Short mmCIF file of C-alpha atoms in Angstrom, two decimals:
data_model
loop_
_atom_site.label_atom_id
_atom_site.label_comp_id
_atom_site.label_asym_id
_atom_site.label_seq_id
_atom_site.Cartn_x
_atom_site.Cartn_y
_atom_site.Cartn_z
CA MET B 22 23.94 -130.86 -138.16
CA SER B 23 20.56 -132.95 -138.18
CA LYS B 24 21.31 -136.87 -137.34
CA LYS B 25 20.67 -137.82 -141.12
CA LYS B 26 23.32 -135.49 -142.27
CA ASP B 27 25.57 -136.36 -139.45
CA ILE B 28 25.20 -140.39 -140.70
CA THR B 29 25.69 -139.03 -144.71
CA GLU B 30 28.77 -137.53 -143.81
CA ALA B 31 30.45 -140.19 -141.85
CA LYS B 32 29.52 -143.06 -144.80
CA LYS B 33 30.70 -140.36 -147.27
CA ASP B 34 34.27 -140.18 -145.51
CA ILE B 35 34.84 -143.44 -144.16
CA LEU B 36 32.30 -146.49 -145.36
CA LEU B 37 34.07 -147.86 -148.27
CA TYR B 38 36.18 -150.87 -148.54
CA ASP B 39 37.46 -152.84 -151.48
CA ASP B 40 35.71 -150.62 -154.13
CA HIS B 41 32.27 -150.70 -152.72
CA LYS B 42 30.12 -148.97 -149.65
CA LEU B 43 29.49 -150.91 -146.66
CA VAL B 44 25.63 -150.36 -145.93
CA THR B 45 24.59 -152.59 -143.51
CA ARG B 46 25.73 -154.23 -140.15
CA ARG B 47 26.26 -157.62 -142.25
CA ASP B 48 28.51 -155.55 -144.68
CA PHE B 49 30.60 -154.21 -141.66
CA LEU B 50 30.49 -158.02 -140.29
CA SER B 51 31.79 -159.81 -143.74
CA SER B 52 34.59 -157.09 -144.11
CA GLY B 53 36.27 -157.58 -141.42
CA MET B 54 35.54 -154.11 -139.96
CA ILE B 55 34.43 -155.18 -136.75
CA SER B 56 33.35 -158.43 -135.52
CA MET B 57 30.92 -160.16 -133.60
CA SER B 58 33.20 -159.52 -130.34
CA THR B 59 33.01 -156.04 -130.85
CA PHE B 60 28.87 -156.30 -129.68
CA ALA B 61 30.05 -158.25 -126.99
CA LEU B 62 30.44 -154.76 -125.38
CA ALA B 63 26.37 -154.39 -125.73
CA PRO B 64 24.09 -156.26 -123.37
CA THR B 65 23.18 -159.66 -124.81
CA LEU B 66 19.82 -160.31 -125.57
CA LEU B 67 19.66 -162.84 -122.51
CA SER B 68 21.02 -160.32 -120.43
CA LEU B 69 18.38 -157.83 -121.59
CA LEU B 70 15.07 -160.13 -121.14
CA LYS B 71 16.33 -160.95 -117.77
CA SER B 72 13.58 -160.09 -115.04
CA ASN B 73 14.29 -157.96 -112.29
CA SER B 74 17.83 -157.73 -113.31
CA ALA B 75 19.75 -154.25 -112.69
CA TYR B 76 21.06 -154.50 -115.98
CA ALA B 77 17.35 -154.55 -117.17
CA LEU B 78 16.60 -151.14 -115.28
CA GLU B 79 19.57 -148.88 -116.82
CA CYS B 80 22.44 -148.14 -118.94
CA ASN B 81 25.57 -148.34 -117.94
CA THR B 82 27.86 -149.92 -120.36
CA ALA B 83 30.34 -146.72 -120.78
CA GLN B 84 30.01 -145.13 -117.14
CA ALA B 85 32.28 -145.41 -114.57
CA THR B 86 31.32 -148.08 -111.99
CA ILE B 87 28.24 -147.04 -109.96
CA GLY B 88 29.04 -150.82 -107.64
CA LYS B 89 29.91 -150.83 -104.32
CA THR B 90 33.14 -152.04 -102.98
CA PRO B 91 35.33 -154.30 -104.83
CA VAL B 92 36.23 -157.89 -104.08
CA ILE B 93 39.23 -159.87 -105.07
CA ILE B 94 38.89 -163.91 -104.24
CA PHE B 95 42.24 -165.80 -103.68
CA ASP B 96 41.40 -169.44 -104.41
CA LEU B 97 44.43 -171.52 -103.10
CA SER B 98 43.76 -174.86 -105.08
CA GLY B 99 44.80 -177.87 -103.15
CA GLY B 100 43.64 -177.53 -99.79
CA ALA B 101 45.45 -174.97 -97.87
CA ASN B 102 46.20 -174.35 -93.89
CA LEU B 103 44.39 -171.25 -93.55
CA VAL B 104 43.58 -171.60 -89.90
CA GLY B 105 45.39 -172.76 -86.73
CA SER B 106 48.74 -171.86 -88.12
CA ASN B 107 47.49 -168.89 -90.01
CA VAL B 108 44.48 -166.99 -88.91
CA MET B 109 43.32 -167.73 -85.54
CA VAL B 110 40.73 -169.89 -84.19
CA GLY B 111 38.71 -170.66 -81.21
CA GLY B 112 36.23 -172.69 -79.68
CA PRO B 113 32.60 -170.88 -79.22
CA GLY B 114 33.99 -167.74 -77.47
CA GLY B 115 35.85 -166.84 -80.45
CA GLN B 116 39.45 -166.52 -81.61
CA MET B 117 40.41 -166.17 -78.17
CA ASP B 118 38.78 -168.90 -76.95
CA PHE B 119 41.94 -171.39 -77.78
CA LEU B 120 41.78 -174.77 -77.76
CA ALA B 121 43.89 -177.35 -75.93
CA THR B 122 46.09 -178.04 -78.60
CA TYR B 123 46.60 -176.46 -81.81
CA GLU B 124 49.11 -179.47 -83.11
CA THR B 125 47.16 -180.79 -86.09
CA LEU B 126 46.93 -177.53 -87.52
CA GLY B 127 50.56 -177.46 -87.14
CA LEU B 128 51.83 -175.45 -84.28
CA PRO B 129 54.08 -177.64 -81.78
CA MET B 130 52.76 -176.74 -77.63
CA ASP B 131 55.61 -174.01 -77.89
CA MET B 132 54.21 -171.93 -80.35
CA HIS B 133 50.55 -172.50 -78.71
CA PRO B 134 48.60 -168.65 -78.98
CA SER B 135 48.33 -168.38 -75.18
CA LYS B 136 52.32 -168.43 -75.10
CA ALA B 137 54.44 -164.77 -75.08
CA ASN B 138 54.40 -163.51 -78.71
CA GLN B 139 52.55 -166.37 -80.48
CA LEU B 140 49.77 -163.97 -81.65
CA SER B 141 49.34 -161.41 -83.91
CA SER B 142 46.11 -158.80 -83.62
CA GLU B 143 47.98 -156.09 -85.90
CA LEU B 144 45.39 -156.69 -88.77
CA GLY B 145 42.25 -156.68 -85.98
CA LEU B 146 41.79 -160.32 -87.25
CA ALA B 147 43.90 -162.19 -84.72
CA PHE B 148 46.58 -164.33 -86.60
CA HIS B 149 49.40 -166.49 -84.92
CA GLY B 150 52.46 -164.78 -84.48
CA ASP B 151 54.38 -166.49 -86.84
CA SER B 152 51.87 -167.06 -89.45
CA ALA B 153 53.49 -167.29 -92.88
CA ILE B 154 50.37 -165.43 -94.46
CA LEU B 155 50.90 -162.83 -92.40
CA ARG B 156 54.33 -162.35 -92.44
CA GLY B 157 53.45 -161.76 -96.16
CA ILE B 158 50.90 -159.28 -95.58
CA VAL B 159 53.00 -157.37 -93.53
CA SER B 160 56.20 -157.56 -96.05
CA GLU B 161 54.17 -155.59 -98.85
CA THR B 162 51.75 -153.32 -96.76
CA SER B 163 52.88 -149.72 -94.89
CA GLY B 164 52.70 -149.49 -91.59
CA ASN B 165 49.87 -146.53 -91.68
CA VAL B 166 48.04 -148.88 -93.71
CA ARG B 167 47.93 -152.02 -91.82
CA PRO B 168 45.42 -150.29 -88.99
CA LYS B 169 42.76 -149.88 -91.46
CA VAL B 170 42.73 -153.25 -91.90
CA ASP B 171 40.01 -155.77 -90.18
CA GLY B 172 38.76 -159.17 -91.19
CA ALA B 173 36.74 -162.28 -90.33
CA VAL B 174 37.18 -166.13 -90.26
CA PHE B 175 34.27 -168.53 -91.33
CA CYS B 176 35.03 -171.99 -89.66
CA THR B 177 33.45 -174.46 -92.26
CA SER B 178 34.19 -177.95 -93.20
CA SER B 179 35.10 -178.49 -97.03
CA GLY B 180 35.91 -181.33 -99.50
CA ASP B 181 39.30 -182.37 -99.73
CA ASP B 182 41.62 -180.90 -103.04
CA THR B 183 38.58 -181.13 -105.49
CA ALA B 184 36.88 -178.37 -107.91
CA ASN B 185 33.64 -179.69 -106.29
CA ASN B 186 33.25 -177.05 -103.23
CA PRO B 187 30.78 -174.28 -104.32
CA HIS B 188 32.82 -171.90 -102.21
CA ASN B 189 32.92 -168.89 -104.87
CA PRO B 190 30.06 -166.53 -104.43
CA ILE B 191 31.46 -164.22 -107.03
CA TYR B 192 27.88 -164.08 -109.15
CA TRP B 193 25.98 -163.35 -105.96
CA LEU B 194 28.82 -160.31 -105.12
CA ASN B 195 28.46 -159.22 -108.37
CA LYS B 196 23.84 -158.97 -107.76
CA ALA B 197 24.73 -157.56 -104.35
CA GLY B 198 25.85 -154.73 -106.21
CA ALA B 199 29.98 -155.36 -106.48
CA MET B 200 29.81 -154.29 -110.43
CA GLY B 201 32.23 -152.77 -112.93
CA GLY B 202 31.68 -150.14 -115.12
CA LEU B 203 33.67 -152.23 -118.19
CA THR B 204 32.79 -156.03 -117.20
CA GLN B 205 31.27 -157.41 -114.03
CA LEU B 206 33.27 -160.47 -113.43
CA ALA B 207 36.74 -161.74 -114.23
CA GLY B 208 39.00 -164.78 -113.40
CA THR B 209 42.44 -166.20 -114.19
CA SER B 210 40.91 -169.73 -115.39
CA ASN B 211 38.13 -170.65 -117.95
CA SER B 212 35.81 -171.78 -115.64
CA ILE B 213 32.23 -170.78 -114.47
CA SER B 214 33.99 -169.44 -111.17
CA GLY B 215 37.33 -168.02 -112.89
CA GLY B 216 38.83 -169.97 -110.45
CA LYS B 217 39.22 -173.69 -109.24
CA SER B 218 36.42 -173.87 -106.80
CA ILE B 219 32.96 -174.06 -108.23
CA VAL B 220 29.83 -171.64 -107.46
CA PRO B 221 26.54 -172.32 -105.88
CA ASP B 222 23.68 -173.98 -108.91
CA ALA B 223 21.59 -171.09 -108.16
CA SER B 224 23.71 -168.23 -108.39
CA ILE B 225 24.75 -168.79 -111.72
CA ASP B 226 23.85 -166.00 -114.54
CA PRO B 227 25.57 -166.84 -117.52
CA THR B 228 25.23 -162.96 -119.24
CA VAL B 229 28.04 -162.43 -116.81
CA LYS B 230 30.31 -165.43 -116.62
CA PRO B 231 33.55 -163.98 -115.47
CA VAL B 232 36.00 -163.13 -118.77
CA VAL B 233 39.51 -164.52 -118.35
CA LEU B 234 42.26 -162.07 -117.09
CA ASN B 235 45.78 -163.01 -116.56
CA ARG B 236 48.05 -160.06 -118.19
CA PRO B 237 47.27 -156.53 -118.77
CA GLN B 238 46.98 -157.18 -122.60
CA ASP B 239 44.31 -159.11 -121.72
CA ALA B 240 42.14 -156.41 -120.24
CA LEU B 241 42.90 -154.41 -123.70
CA GLY B 242 40.83 -157.03 -125.24
CA LEU B 243 37.71 -156.07 -123.46
CA VAL B 244 37.39 -153.19 -125.58
CA ASN B 245 37.92 -154.76 -128.99
CA ILE B 246 36.68 -153.08 -131.90
CA GLY B 247 38.14 -155.83 -134.65
CA LYS B 248 39.61 -154.22 -138.04
CA LEU B 249 38.46 -150.76 -137.37
CA GLY B 250 41.52 -150.43 -134.49
CA GLU B 251 43.87 -151.33 -137.79
CA LEU B 252 42.16 -149.58 -140.45
CA PHE B 253 41.15 -145.98 -139.16
CA THR B 254 42.01 -143.59 -135.94
CA PRO B 255 40.20 -144.00 -132.68
CA GLN B 256 38.04 -140.66 -134.13
CA LYS B 257 37.09 -142.33 -137.20
CA ALA B 258 36.38 -145.87 -135.33
CA GLN B 259 34.05 -143.78 -133.70
CA ARG B 260 32.23 -142.24 -136.32
CA ILE B 261 31.87 -145.43 -137.88
CA LEU B 262 30.28 -147.16 -135.03
CA LYS B 263 28.15 -144.14 -134.69
CA ALA B 264 26.85 -144.64 -137.75
CA ILE B 265 26.39 -148.41 -137.27
CA GLU B 266 24.93 -147.76 -133.90
CA ARG B 267 22.05 -145.35 -135.56
CA MET B 268 21.47 -147.69 -138.44
CA SER B 269 20.53 -150.11 -135.60
CA GLU B 270 18.52 -147.66 -133.76
CA GLN B 271 16.52 -147.01 -137.25
CA LYS B 272 16.24 -150.57 -137.85
CA ILE B 273 14.90 -151.48 -134.60
CA MET B 274 12.56 -148.66 -134.72
CA SER B 275 11.33 -150.62 -138.00
CA TYR B 276 10.07 -153.08 -135.45
CA GLY B 277 7.85 -150.78 -133.83
CA GLN B 278 4.59 -152.52 -134.31
CA LYS B 279 5.92 -155.49 -133.33
CA SER B 280 5.62 -157.56 -130.00
CA LEU B 281 9.09 -156.69 -128.26
CA PRO B 282 8.36 -154.27 -125.48
CA ASP B 283 9.80 -150.57 -125.50
CA GLN B 284 11.98 -151.36 -122.63
CA ILE B 285 13.98 -153.84 -124.49
CA LYS B 286 14.08 -151.33 -127.59
CA ASP B 287 15.63 -148.87 -125.15
CA LEU B 288 18.17 -150.75 -123.60
CA VAL B 289 19.33 -152.58 -127.53
CA LYS B 290 19.73 -148.97 -128.26
CA CYS B 291 21.33 -147.97 -125.25
CA GLY B 292 24.10 -151.02 -125.49
CA TYR B 293 25.21 -150.11 -129.19
CA ILE B 294 25.90 -146.25 -127.68
CA GLY B 295 27.85 -147.20 -125.22
CA SER B 296 29.89 -149.64 -127.73
CA GLN B 297 31.15 -146.74 -129.72
CA ASP B 298 31.78 -144.59 -126.48
CA LEU B 299 33.92 -147.07 -125.26
CA ILE B 300 36.44 -146.77 -127.72
CA GLY B 301 37.29 -143.34 -126.43
CA LYS B 302 36.87 -143.80 -122.56
CA TYR B 303 38.24 -146.72 -122.13
CA THR B 304 42.31 -146.37 -123.93
CA ALA B 305 45.40 -148.73 -123.52
CA ASP B 306 46.31 -146.35 -120.89
CA ALA B 307 43.01 -146.56 -118.77
CA LEU B 308 43.13 -150.20 -118.67
CA ASP B 309 46.74 -151.20 -118.75
CA ALA B 310 48.12 -152.11 -115.77
CA SER B 311 51.55 -151.75 -116.58
CA LYS B 312 51.17 -148.08 -117.52
CA ASP B 313 49.60 -147.35 -114.11
CA PRO B 314 52.34 -145.85 -111.72
CA MET B 315 50.46 -146.52 -108.69
CA VAL B 316 50.21 -150.46 -110.14
CA THR B 317 53.91 -150.73 -110.76
CA GLN B 318 54.85 -149.33 -107.59
CA VAL B 319 53.10 -151.74 -105.66
CA PHE B 320 53.37 -154.90 -108.32
CA ASP B 321 57.37 -154.24 -108.87
CA ASN B 322 57.92 -157.52 -111.10
CA LEU B 323 55.13 -157.75 -113.79
CA ASN B 324 57.41 -160.85 -115.10
CA ASN B 325 56.43 -162.88 -112.52
CA GLY B 326 53.14 -164.70 -113.71
CA ASP B 327 51.54 -164.31 -109.92
CA GLN B 328 51.91 -160.50 -109.86
CA ARG B 329 51.05 -159.96 -113.47
CA LYS B 330 48.00 -161.82 -112.65
CA VAL B 331 46.56 -159.94 -109.75
CA ALA B 332 47.70 -156.47 -110.78
CA THR B 333 45.73 -156.71 -113.83
CA MET B 334 42.92 -157.41 -111.58
CA MET B 335 43.51 -154.83 -109.46
CA LYS B 336 44.30 -152.22 -111.64
CA LEU B 337 40.41 -152.71 -113.26
CA LEU B 338 39.34 -153.42 -109.75
CA MET B 339 40.47 -149.88 -108.42
CA ASP B 340 39.84 -148.20 -111.03
CA GLY B 341 35.74 -149.01 -111.17
CA HIS B 342 35.96 -151.22 -114.57
CA LEU B 343 35.77 -154.59 -112.67
CA GLY B 344 33.51 -155.75 -109.96
CA VAL B 345 34.82 -159.04 -108.61
CA ALA B 346 37.79 -160.99 -109.34
CA THR B 347 38.86 -164.77 -108.79
CA ILE B 348 42.75 -165.59 -108.50
CA GLU B 349 42.87 -168.95 -109.00
CA LYS B 350 46.91 -169.70 -107.34
CA GLY B 351 48.21 -173.23 -107.39
CA GLY B 352 50.56 -175.36 -105.57
CA TYR B 353 48.30 -175.77 -102.16
CA ASP B 354 48.58 -178.97 -101.64
CA TYR B 355 51.34 -179.07 -100.04
CA HIS B 356 50.96 -182.23 -97.43
CA ASN B 357 54.64 -183.56 -98.68
CA ASN B 358 55.83 -184.24 -94.95
CA THR B 359 58.10 -181.02 -94.71
CA ARG B 360 56.77 -177.50 -93.35
CA ALA B 361 58.82 -175.48 -95.44
CA THR B 362 57.01 -175.96 -98.76
CA GLY B 363 53.52 -174.94 -97.02
CA GLU B 364 55.34 -171.65 -95.30
CA THR B 365 56.57 -170.93 -99.02
CA ARG B 366 52.96 -171.05 -100.49
CA ASP B 367 51.44 -169.29 -97.93
CA PHE B 368 54.13 -166.50 -97.35
CA GLU B 369 53.49 -166.09 -101.70
CA ALA B 370 49.82 -165.62 -101.10
CA GLY B 371 50.02 -163.06 -98.09
CA ALA B 372 52.39 -160.91 -100.04
CA LEU B 373 49.99 -160.94 -102.81
CA ILE B 374 46.80 -159.90 -100.48
CA GLY B 375 49.26 -157.38 -98.84
CA ARG B 376 50.11 -155.87 -102.57
CA CYS B 377 46.51 -155.79 -103.16
CA ILE B 378 45.76 -153.69 -99.97
CA GLU B 379 48.43 -151.10 -100.44
CA LEU B 380 47.03 -150.49 -103.69
CA ALA B 381 43.83 -149.98 -102.50
CA SER B 382 45.60 -147.27 -99.92
CA LEU B 383 47.31 -145.95 -102.82
CA LYS B 384 43.99 -145.29 -104.71
CA GLY B 385 42.28 -144.07 -101.52
CA LYS B 386 39.70 -146.95 -102.45
CA ASP B 387 38.25 -149.54 -99.99
CA LEU B 388 38.50 -153.26 -100.89
CA VAL B 389 37.54 -156.72 -99.52
CA VAL B 390 39.77 -159.80 -99.71
CA TYR B 391 38.34 -163.18 -99.62
CA VAL B 392 40.40 -166.07 -99.10
CA ILE B 393 39.13 -169.72 -100.18
CA THR B 394 40.53 -173.30 -100.35
CA ASP B 395 39.66 -176.90 -101.26
CA GLY B 396 39.56 -178.62 -97.91
CA GLY B 397 42.11 -178.56 -95.68
CA VAL B 398 45.51 -179.88 -94.29
CA ALA B 399 46.26 -181.68 -90.90
CA ALA B 400 49.92 -182.20 -89.69
CA ARG B 401 51.16 -184.85 -87.05
CA GLU B 402 54.14 -185.75 -85.22
CA GLY B 403 57.51 -184.02 -86.76
CA ILE B 404 59.11 -181.01 -86.77
CA ASP B 405 60.56 -179.34 -89.89
CA ASN B 406 63.58 -177.95 -88.20
CA SER B 407 64.81 -176.44 -91.64
CA VAL B 408 64.86 -172.58 -91.75
CA GLY B 409 61.84 -172.98 -93.97
CA GLY B 410 59.91 -174.89 -91.68
CA ARG B 411 60.92 -172.58 -88.69
CA GLY B 412 60.27 -175.37 -86.23
CA LYS B 413 56.81 -176.14 -86.94
CA LEU B 414 54.77 -179.52 -87.67
CA SER B 415 55.03 -180.93 -91.18
CA TRP B 416 52.17 -181.31 -92.90
CA THR B 417 51.16 -184.91 -93.73
CA GLY B 418 47.83 -185.18 -95.54
CA ASP B 419 44.46 -183.49 -96.68
CA SER B 420 41.70 -182.52 -93.93
CA GLY B 421 38.78 -180.94 -94.73
CA GLN B 422 38.01 -181.01 -91.23
CA ARG B 423 40.78 -178.63 -90.66
CA SER B 424 39.17 -176.06 -93.63
CA SER B 425 37.90 -172.51 -93.44
CA THR B 426 37.82 -169.54 -95.31
CA PHE B 427 38.70 -165.50 -94.51
CA MET B 428 37.83 -162.39 -95.55
CA LEU B 429 39.58 -159.06 -95.14
CA VAL B 430 37.97 -155.67 -95.50
CA TYR B 431 40.55 -152.87 -96.07
CA ARG B 432 38.50 -149.28 -95.25
CA ASN B 433 40.42 -146.18 -96.41
CA LEU B 434 38.85 -143.95 -94.07
CA GLY B 435 39.89 -146.09 -91.22
CA ARG B 436 39.03 -149.72 -89.79
CA ALA B 437 35.48 -151.21 -90.11
CA THR B 438 33.66 -151.30 -86.66
CA LEU B 439 32.69 -154.61 -85.57
CA ARG B 440 29.18 -155.41 -85.32
CA ASN B 441 28.74 -158.11 -82.44
CA GLY B 442 32.15 -157.80 -81.06
CA ASN B 443 33.10 -160.65 -82.87
CA ARG B 444 35.26 -161.90 -86.02
CA GLN B 445 35.18 -165.67 -85.80
CA ILE B 446 31.95 -167.36 -86.98
CA GLY B 447 31.68 -171.09 -86.25
CA SER B 448 34.41 -172.72 -83.89
CA PHE B 449 36.16 -175.24 -83.35
CA LYS B 450 37.20 -178.52 -81.35
CA ASP B 451 39.57 -179.01 -79.62
CA THR B 452 41.00 -182.11 -81.49
CA GLY B 453 41.69 -179.22 -84.09
CA ALA B 454 38.26 -180.15 -86.68
CA VAL B 455 35.70 -177.64 -87.22
CA GLU B 456 32.35 -178.00 -85.06
CA ASN B 457 30.17 -179.01 -88.01
CA ALA B 458 27.03 -177.90 -85.43
CA ALA B 459 27.78 -174.62 -84.98
CA THR B 460 26.19 -172.78 -87.52
CA PRO B 461 24.12 -173.33 -90.50
CA SER B 462 27.28 -172.66 -92.31
CA SER B 463 29.72 -174.78 -90.65
CA ASN B 464 28.79 -177.97 -92.56
CA SER B 465 27.31 -176.25 -95.92
CA VAL B 466 29.57 -174.69 -98.36
CA VAL B 467 26.73 -173.04 -100.03
CA ASN B 468 25.39 -171.66 -96.81
CA LEU B 469 28.59 -170.29 -96.22
CA ALA B 470 29.03 -168.66 -100.10
CA LYS B 471 25.25 -166.94 -98.81
CA LEU B 472 26.90 -165.67 -95.69
CA ILE B 473 29.38 -164.18 -96.89
CA THR B 474 26.86 -162.52 -99.66
CA ALA B 475 25.11 -161.51 -96.46
CA ASN B 476 28.51 -159.73 -94.69
CA TYR B 477 29.13 -158.04 -97.62
CA LEU B 478 25.61 -156.59 -98.29
CA ALA B 479 26.01 -155.75 -94.03
CA LEU B 480 29.29 -153.35 -95.30
CA HIS B 481 26.46 -151.56 -97.44
CA GLY B 482 23.55 -151.60 -94.64
CA GLU B 483 21.69 -153.52 -97.07
CA GLU B 484 21.71 -157.09 -95.20
CA ASN B 485 18.06 -157.12 -95.27
CA LYS B 486 18.28 -157.85 -98.88
CA LEU B 487 19.95 -161.21 -98.55
CA ALA B 488 16.77 -163.56 -99.69
CA ALA B 489 16.42 -161.27 -102.86
CA ILE B 490 20.12 -161.71 -103.86
CA VAL B 491 20.72 -165.53 -103.35
CA GLY B 492 16.96 -167.14 -102.86
CA ASP B 493 16.81 -167.56 -99.24
CA ASN B 494 18.06 -166.76 -95.71
CA PRO B 495 18.88 -169.97 -93.90
CA PHE B 496 20.21 -167.94 -91.34
CA GLY B 497 16.75 -166.88 -90.16
CA ALA B 498 16.07 -164.27 -87.11
CA ASN B 499 19.76 -165.33 -86.17
CA LEU B 500 21.45 -163.85 -89.45
CA ASP B 501 22.74 -160.68 -87.29
CA LYS B 502 25.02 -162.62 -85.15
CA TYR B 503 26.53 -163.92 -88.10
CA LEU B 504 27.34 -160.77 -89.80
CA VAL B 505 31.16 -159.58 -88.33
CA PHE B 506 31.08 -155.77 -89.56
CA ASN B 507 28.84 -152.43 -89.20
CA LYS B 508 28.24 -150.10 -92.86
CA ILE B 509 31.74 -148.97 -94.02
CA THR B 510 29.93 -146.67 -96.65
#
């Protein structure tokens, strides 16, 4: 059947509404049969006009992701303890170059990592033996999964209990290749980063601002065809959108003598073709985390808000529909002169991380987990001997000098191999504070975001692209010694 005849048949069958024919796109919009959100499925004009953009080079709106390893970022809001009592940190010699004391990092002397049974390397990256985050991870992962995990800790000072830390490299990671077939970035908060911590100003790309996802139903809203879905079957809705798409193509062709570049015309055409194809490709069963038996096996209580949010993101990440996700989790401003509150919060975060790793294993996919927090926390004298406090020092105040971040890498084929034999970037002083002069990222959160991007690129053998992705290379010829893993793919 010719294209002209196909369009004519589609119009005869379905292009009637309220006693008149729908002919133009304006008719479809005014009738409510499609909404402006429908066309959000196609690349925006701004994204199409971007120079040197992946989106300006190829159309992949309705394809499975061609992106690299998916990334999930946990943004623990309030200034959590991530190191010392959790991931182990040491002096210039790395994790095993133990500090004289870890008391300000929450550990009494009888829990110093040099003591028997006070250190665990089960995940490759060393944790304190009674780390609440580690206990959470172990509680939700299988024994055959944990040997495929390794990680790195990045010793960096950051501002206390504030949203002004440009911690989140979400845009740079997307630009580095963490792409999705349906949407690029997502977060649990309606912010430029999708979480609490902001992003480096230079990284922002408004054309891929994170969509907000907090429950499985939100994922279905990514494919929104407006009133068409209410009035017609999916098959008939596809025919309508196909007709609209072809009308759009004809209108674009009418501008052939104008200055719009041929490349832009082709991309606009491709975008609209993609939007009608999405209806058949991204069904409720394909996107809804609650309908995926692997997801519900791991996230077994979707009535729990945290599980529901993370399951929604992980479903899209693991199935190639999303590139990078940010999960904001509150409750980490826990310096209330106890230890029990912090232990509980840290265990919760670890359990969510563990569920993510377990699902990646079930799906047979690699995964990068990155954990950030705004500032840190310090302990002083005073042991919490309650059941929840576990005999550790109580948290008494904010301390951005005791901040850090860490990354875990799950590689389905087996644990990633170390590049330089070191899992710690930067170092701590014996006082329990970050050594701010250790590396270019030790006292610069922006440089830390660049370093995380560099390490992500290195997982795919593309660390030489760092300057092209982030705008410069603040590490210069020393970049290699700040990269933790060899290529995993």
